Short mmCIF file of C-alpha atoms and ligand atoms in Angstrom, two decimals:
data_model
loop_
_atom_site.label_atom_id
_atom_site.label_comp_id
_atom_site.label_asym_id
_atom_site.label_seq_id
_atom_site.Cartn_x
_atom_site.Cartn_y
_atom_site.Cartn_z
CA MET A 12 36.85 -20.90 -35.60
CA THR A 13 40.05 -22.59 -34.79
CA PHE A 14 40.97 -22.59 -30.94
CA LYS A 15 42.85 -19.25 -31.86
CA ARG A 16 40.59 -17.28 -33.34
CA LEU A 17 38.04 -18.11 -30.77
CA THR A 18 40.72 -17.06 -27.58
CA LYS A 19 40.77 -13.53 -29.54
CA PHE A 20 37.37 -13.40 -30.20
CA ILE A 21 36.25 -13.92 -26.12
CA ALA A 22 39.01 -11.60 -25.51
CA ALA A 23 38.01 -9.17 -28.15
CA GLY A 24 34.05 -9.41 -26.51
CA ALA A 25 35.76 -9.27 -23.19
CA LEU A 26 37.42 -5.65 -23.72
CA ALA A 27 34.18 -4.74 -25.15
CA ALA A 28 32.56 -5.77 -22.43
CA THR A 29 35.23 -3.76 -20.25
CA VAL A 30 34.87 -0.32 -22.10
CA ALA A 31 31.35 -0.56 -22.35
CA VAL A 32 30.63 -0.41 -18.56
CA PRO A 33 32.10 3.03 -17.85
CA PHE A 34 29.14 4.09 -19.57
CA MET A 35 26.50 1.80 -18.13
CA THR A 36 26.79 4.55 -14.93
CA SER A 37 22.68 5.49 -14.77
CA ALA A 38 20.59 3.95 -11.85
CA ALA A 39 18.36 2.61 -14.88
CA ALA A 40 21.09 1.04 -16.66
CA ARG A 41 22.23 -0.78 -13.68
CA ALA A 42 18.56 -2.08 -12.88
CA ASP A 43 18.87 -4.29 -15.59
CA SER A 44 20.57 -6.46 -14.28
CA LEU A 45 18.54 -7.05 -11.18
CA THR A 46 16.80 -10.11 -9.97
CA ILE A 47 13.84 -8.99 -7.14
CA GLY A 48 11.31 -10.97 -5.44
CA PHE A 49 8.17 -9.52 -4.06
CA SER A 50 6.23 -11.05 -1.50
CA GLN A 51 2.94 -9.15 -1.71
CA ILE A 52 0.09 -9.69 -0.20
CA GLY A 53 -3.10 -10.70 -2.30
CA SER A 54 -5.73 -8.86 -3.46
CA GLU A 55 -8.07 -7.75 -1.33
CA SER A 56 -8.73 -4.47 -2.66
CA GLY A 57 -9.29 -2.50 -5.83
CA TRP A 58 -5.49 -0.53 -4.40
CA ARG A 59 -3.50 -2.91 -3.84
CA ALA A 60 -4.36 -4.98 -7.25
CA ALA A 61 -3.07 -1.25 -8.71
CA GLU A 62 -0.09 -1.27 -6.35
CA THR A 63 0.75 -5.20 -8.17
CA LYS A 64 0.01 -3.27 -11.59
CA VAL A 65 2.03 -0.84 -10.99
CA ALA A 66 5.14 -3.16 -9.82
CA LYS A 67 5.37 -4.85 -12.52
CA ILE A 68 4.90 -2.09 -15.21
CA GLU A 69 7.96 0.17 -13.06
CA ALA A 70 10.04 -3.12 -13.08
CA GLU A 71 9.55 -3.66 -17.05
CA LYS A 72 10.78 0.03 -17.51
CA ARG A 73 14.03 -0.93 -15.22
CA GLY A 74 14.58 -3.81 -16.64
CA ILE A 75 14.46 -5.34 -13.63
CA ASN A 76 13.19 -9.43 -13.77
CA LEU A 77 10.42 -9.00 -11.15
CA LYS A 78 9.20 -12.56 -8.94
CA ILE A 79 6.06 -11.91 -7.15
CA ALA A 80 4.65 -14.00 -4.84
CA ASP A 81 0.90 -13.54 -4.27
CA ALA A 82 0.43 -14.60 -0.30
CA GLN A 83 -2.90 -14.88 0.00
CA GLN A 84 -3.27 -13.07 2.88
CA LYS A 85 -1.54 -15.35 4.73
CA GLN A 86 1.67 -14.50 7.59
CA GLU A 87 3.23 -18.14 6.90
CA ASN A 88 2.93 -17.96 3.37
CA GLN A 89 4.88 -14.47 3.14
CA ILE A 90 7.79 -16.45 5.15
CA LYS A 91 7.71 -19.46 2.59
CA ALA A 92 7.93 -17.28 0.12
CA ILE A 93 10.85 -14.92 1.81
CA ARG A 94 12.84 -18.22 2.11
CA SER A 95 12.52 -19.12 -1.41
CA PHE A 96 13.89 -16.00 -2.51
CA ILE A 97 16.84 -15.90 -0.29
CA ALA A 98 16.84 -19.76 -1.51
CA GLN A 99 16.89 -18.24 -5.36
CA GLY A 100 19.60 -15.74 -4.49
CA VAL A 101 17.58 -13.03 -5.29
CA ASP A 102 19.26 -9.47 -5.75
CA ALA A 103 16.58 -8.13 -3.33
CA ILE A 104 13.21 -8.53 -1.57
CA PHE A 105 10.30 -6.59 -1.65
CA LEU A 106 7.64 -7.12 1.09
CA ALA A 107 4.57 -5.72 2.10
CA PRO A 108 3.77 -7.20 5.31
CA VAL A 109 -0.08 -8.05 5.77
CA VAL A 110 0.57 -8.19 9.95
CA ALA A 111 3.03 -5.91 11.63
CA THR A 112 4.30 -8.65 13.89
CA GLY A 113 6.70 -11.52 13.71
CA TRP A 114 8.63 -10.76 10.75
CA ASP A 115 12.29 -10.39 12.46
CA THR A 116 13.50 -14.40 12.29
CA VAL A 117 13.29 -14.24 8.35
CA LEU A 118 14.45 -10.94 7.96
CA GLY A 119 17.61 -12.03 10.18
CA GLU A 120 17.85 -14.61 7.73
CA ALA A 121 17.49 -12.67 4.70
CA LYS A 122 20.35 -10.35 6.40
CA GLN A 123 22.31 -13.35 6.87
CA ALA A 124 22.29 -14.08 2.66
CA ASN A 125 23.43 -10.23 2.47
CA ILE A 126 20.17 -9.80 0.58
CA PRO A 127 18.49 -6.36 1.11
CA VAL A 128 14.71 -5.89 1.82
CA VAL A 129 12.83 -2.69 1.16
CA LEU A 130 9.13 -3.12 3.19
CA LEU A 131 6.18 -1.63 0.63
CA ASP A 132 3.21 0.05 1.75
CA ARG A 133 3.05 -1.43 5.40
CA ASN A 134 5.37 -1.16 8.74
CA ILE A 135 6.47 -3.73 10.54
CA ASP A 136 7.08 -3.88 14.77
CA THR A 137 10.49 -4.95 15.59
CA LYS A 138 13.42 -3.43 17.85
CA ASP A 139 15.93 -3.70 14.71
CA ASP A 140 15.59 -1.40 11.92
CA GLY A 141 18.71 -3.14 10.70
CA LEU A 142 16.62 -5.79 9.55
CA TYR A 143 15.75 -4.03 6.32
CA LEU A 144 17.14 -1.12 4.24
CA THR A 145 13.76 1.39 3.30
CA ALA A 146 10.52 1.39 3.88
CA VAL A 147 8.33 3.27 1.21
CA THR A 148 5.06 3.88 2.72
CA SER A 149 2.15 6.59 3.32
CA ASP A 150 2.12 8.69 6.80
CA GLN A 151 -1.11 6.27 8.01
CA VAL A 152 -1.57 8.08 10.92
CA TYR A 153 -1.17 11.14 9.28
CA GLU A 154 -3.70 9.67 6.79
CA GLY A 155 -6.29 8.93 9.77
CA LYS A 156 -5.84 12.48 11.18
CA VAL A 157 -6.50 14.06 7.33
CA ALA A 158 -9.72 12.19 7.38
CA GLY A 159 -10.85 12.89 11.06
CA GLU A 160 -9.62 16.70 10.56
CA TRP A 161 -11.81 17.25 7.45
CA LEU A 162 -15.09 15.17 9.44
CA ALA A 163 -14.96 17.21 12.41
CA LYS A 164 -14.80 20.36 10.22
CA GLN A 165 -17.65 18.81 8.40
CA THR A 166 -19.82 18.12 11.14
CA GLY A 167 -19.18 21.08 13.65
CA GLY A 168 -17.34 18.50 16.14
CA LYS A 169 -20.79 16.91 16.63
CA CYS A 170 -21.02 13.12 15.06
CA ALA A 171 -21.44 9.83 16.08
CA ILE A 172 -19.29 7.49 13.93
CA VAL A 173 -18.73 4.11 13.00
CA GLU A 174 -15.77 2.73 12.15
CA LEU A 175 -14.93 -0.35 8.91
CA GLN A 176 -10.82 -1.38 10.61
CA GLY A 177 -8.92 -2.79 8.50
CA THR A 178 -6.92 -5.80 8.40
CA VAL A 179 -6.39 -6.94 12.65
CA GLY A 180 -2.93 -6.40 13.59
CA SER A 181 -1.89 -4.77 10.08
CA SER A 182 0.27 -0.90 10.59
CA PRO A 183 -2.10 0.67 7.87
CA ALA A 184 -5.34 -0.54 10.39
CA ILE A 185 -3.45 0.23 13.77
CA ASN A 186 -2.04 3.41 12.74
CA ARG A 187 -5.25 5.01 10.64
CA LYS A 188 -7.01 4.74 13.48
CA LYS A 189 -5.38 6.00 16.01
CA GLY A 190 -4.42 9.41 13.43
CA PHE A 191 -8.30 9.27 13.89
CA GLU A 192 -8.89 9.40 17.26
CA GLU A 193 -6.27 11.55 18.00
CA ALA A 194 -7.92 14.19 15.69
CA ILE A 195 -11.60 13.83 17.10
CA SER A 196 -10.12 13.90 20.53
CA SER A 197 -10.57 17.95 21.01
CA HIS A 198 -14.28 17.42 20.06
CA PRO A 199 -15.89 15.47 22.55
CA ASP A 200 -19.53 15.40 20.93
CA MET A 201 -17.54 12.93 18.51
CA LYS A 202 -17.34 9.44 19.34
CA ILE A 203 -16.66 6.28 17.58
CA THR A 204 -20.13 4.71 18.74
CA ARG A 205 -18.97 1.03 16.75
CA SER A 206 -16.04 -0.22 15.52
CA GLN A 207 -15.01 -3.69 13.64
CA SER A 208 -12.77 -5.09 10.87
CA GLY A 209 -13.65 -5.86 7.31
CA ASP A 210 -10.55 -6.57 6.58
CA PHE A 211 -9.74 -4.02 3.52
CA THR A 212 -12.25 -5.61 1.57
CA ARG A 213 -15.43 -5.23 -0.18
CA ALA A 214 -17.55 -8.05 1.11
CA GLY A 215 -15.67 -7.20 4.63
CA GLY A 216 -16.95 -3.64 4.11
CA LYS A 217 -20.65 -4.68 3.37
CA GLU A 218 -21.20 -7.19 6.06
CA VAL A 219 -19.66 -4.86 8.64
CA MET A 220 -22.30 -2.60 7.96
CA GLU A 221 -25.01 -4.46 7.62
CA SER A 222 -24.88 -5.71 11.14
CA PHE A 223 -24.15 -2.15 12.09
CA ILE A 224 -27.39 -0.72 10.93
CA LYS A 225 -29.25 -3.76 11.98
CA ALA A 226 -28.07 -2.83 15.61
CA THR A 227 -29.07 0.52 15.03
CA ASP A 228 -32.72 0.19 13.76
CA GLY A 229 -31.72 0.82 10.97
CA GLY A 230 -28.75 3.61 10.78
CA LYS A 231 -30.42 5.41 13.24
CA GLY A 232 -28.43 8.33 15.04
CA ILE A 233 -25.32 7.35 12.58
CA CYS A 234 -23.62 10.39 11.10
CA ALA A 235 -20.88 9.50 9.34
CA VAL A 236 -19.02 6.02 8.27
CA TYR A 237 -15.11 6.12 8.53
CA ALA A 238 -13.10 3.10 6.80
CA HIS A 239 -9.64 2.35 6.36
CA ASN A 240 -9.73 1.77 3.24
CA ASP A 241 -12.19 2.81 -0.18
CA ASP A 242 -13.07 -0.67 -0.73
CA MET A 243 -14.65 -1.51 2.69
CA MET A 244 -16.25 1.66 1.94
CA ILE A 245 -18.00 1.18 -1.19
CA GLY A 246 -18.96 -2.23 0.52
CA ALA A 247 -21.06 0.27 2.75
CA ILE A 248 -21.93 2.05 0.77
CA GLN A 249 -23.68 -0.86 -0.71
CA ALA A 250 -25.34 -1.94 2.70
CA MET A 251 -26.93 1.76 3.23
CA LYS A 252 -28.14 1.78 -0.44
CA GLU A 253 -29.80 -1.62 0.42
CA ALA A 254 -31.48 -0.82 3.69
CA GLY A 255 -32.56 2.74 1.71
CA LEU A 256 -30.69 5.71 3.62
CA LYS A 257 -28.38 7.69 1.49
CA PRO A 258 -25.17 7.43 1.71
CA GLY A 259 -22.98 10.49 1.80
CA LYS A 260 -26.15 12.21 2.52
CA ASP A 261 -28.07 10.90 5.44
CA ILE A 262 -24.47 9.03 6.73
CA LEU A 263 -21.50 11.06 5.36
CA THR A 264 -17.90 8.84 4.20
CA VAL A 265 -14.74 9.37 4.73
CA SER A 266 -12.15 6.81 3.42
CA ILE A 267 -8.45 6.00 2.38
CA ASP A 268 -6.70 5.36 -0.61
CA SER A 269 -8.49 7.34 -4.01
CA VAL A 270 -8.98 4.33 -6.29
CA PRO A 271 -11.28 4.73 -9.31
CA ASP A 272 -15.00 3.85 -8.10
CA MET A 273 -14.13 5.83 -4.87
CA PHE A 274 -13.84 8.87 -7.40
CA LYS A 275 -17.26 7.71 -9.27
CA ALA A 276 -18.99 7.30 -6.25
CA MET A 277 -18.14 10.76 -4.82
CA ALA A 278 -19.04 11.79 -8.78
CA ASP A 279 -22.56 9.79 -8.05
CA GLY A 280 -23.00 11.97 -4.86
CA ASP A 281 -23.14 8.40 -2.51
CA ALA A 282 -19.43 9.40 -0.39
CA ASP A 283 -17.81 12.64 0.67
CA ALA A 284 -13.87 12.18 0.84
CA THR A 285 -10.85 10.21 0.30
CA VAL A 286 -7.75 10.24 1.04
CA GLU A 287 -5.55 9.20 -1.57
CA LEU A 288 -2.18 6.33 -0.93
CA SER A 289 -0.08 5.94 -4.22
CA PRO A 290 -0.34 2.82 -5.54
CA ASN A 291 3.34 3.54 -7.08
CA MET A 292 5.18 1.94 -3.86
CA ALA A 293 7.71 -0.08 -6.09
CA GLY A 294 8.97 2.90 -8.27
CA PRO A 295 10.88 5.00 -5.46
CA ALA A 296 11.99 1.19 -4.41
CA TYR A 297 13.54 0.14 -7.41
CA ASP A 298 14.95 3.61 -7.39
CA ALA A 299 16.99 2.73 -3.76
CA ILE A 300 17.99 -0.70 -4.57
CA ALA A 301 20.09 0.06 -7.55
CA ALA A 302 22.01 2.96 -6.23
CA PHE A 303 22.39 0.52 -3.34
CA LYS A 304 23.89 -2.19 -5.20
CA LYS A 305 25.07 0.30 -7.74
CA ASP A 306 27.53 2.26 -5.24
CA GLY A 307 26.19 1.82 -1.67
CA THR A 308 24.12 4.51 -1.31
CA VAL A 309 21.97 3.87 1.37
CA PRO A 310 18.61 5.53 0.94
CA LYS A 311 16.37 7.46 3.94
CA LYS A 312 15.02 4.67 5.98
CA TRP A 313 11.66 6.05 5.54
CA ILE A 314 10.38 6.87 1.76
CA GLN A 315 7.15 9.29 2.02
CA THR A 316 4.49 8.95 -0.26
CA PRO A 317 2.02 11.90 0.19
CA SER A 318 -1.07 11.84 1.37
CA THR A 319 -4.17 14.19 -0.36
CA LEU A 320 -7.29 14.75 0.78
CA TYR A 321 -10.10 14.56 -2.40
CA LEU A 322 -13.61 15.62 -2.10
CA PRO A 323 -16.31 15.61 -4.65
CA ASP A 324 -15.42 19.03 -6.76
CA THR A 325 -12.85 17.03 -8.50
CA ALA A 326 -13.93 13.44 -8.36
CA ALA A 327 -15.25 13.61 -12.33
CA ALA A 328 -12.59 14.75 -13.14
CA GLU A 329 -10.25 12.45 -11.36
CA TYR A 330 -12.25 9.63 -12.23
CA ALA A 331 -10.95 10.46 -15.98
CA LYS A 332 -7.56 10.90 -15.21
CA ARG A 333 -7.25 7.62 -13.24
CA LYS A 334 -9.82 4.89 -14.51
CA ASP A 335 -7.64 3.05 -16.79
CA MET A 336 -4.42 2.96 -14.23
CA TYR A 337 -6.13 0.46 -12.14
O1 AHR B 424 -1.42 -1.15 3.01
C1 AHR B 424 -1.83 -0.42 2.11
C2 AHR B 424 -3.98 -0.92 2.64
O2 AHR B 424 -3.88 -2.15 1.76
C3 AHR B 424 -4.42 -0.69 1.45
O3 AHR B 424 -4.94 1.62 2.21
C4 AHR B 424 -5.82 -1.08 1.37
O4 AHR B 424 -6.85 -1.18 0.70
C5 AHR B 424 -4.57 -2.66 1.34
O5 AHR B 424 -5.42 -3.75 1.00
#
């Protein structure tokens, strides 16, 4: 090709591109060119693994180049990942913050670099909410309330409860505790008698429940277990069974997430209630970023995902629907 013909070819290509651009108006078309860095906490629970999987699927649907950094539960790794995303010049950063505090400096750096940040599934404590564009989360206080109200109704407002808390300092651990305590506060005969963190893991839930059973001479007097997530409850169910107790009957259970294994436990009669947390946090976040990048549309500060209570009556059907999603 001569230089003249090459110039003509490039010019024709440029014209075609100019003509084509007005037709690429949908958020999906625009999202096509986005690179997003996602600082994920790790893989402490079935729910977390599902969130990561859904984030990949939803990115692929939209043609987004997604870079995931697994922080292995450490805030310092998340801070490093955010700095690396800034250095790479990504279009946006998604952050699932392992704990609520300590983000101002690094998020200030992202802001300085003009990179919008979206919080996924957990909140942060900050005086400056301009450090992030939006947060896609559930109402975690409400989740705790739903769990507490269900238990109050189930027990006629009389119950000694043991609590398995999530990761210390994380927003779901703080808020789910708060919501549950608010719900039971109007029932003087409902009390949390023991409470400890199981770090949102099955192993943690099992270990803490074993210690509760030991400390109460085989679980005597325990009316219910409230766990801040299903994985800890699944560990606790195992501990109860190993101690010769019947979970779901001798000791009631209520937890949060609605992972397939919890539906299976409910269908098998080993668990009583779970509050759903959608694993699709990334989908709404991609759409918010795509619109923001396209024409500056500023999303709502909080994109709230629903929290639905599930009971054993629908557990088998829900399990069948969800088992392959995770
Ligand atoms: O932040 C959401 C919580 O984190 C989920 O309920 C829990 O399973 C996960 O570890």
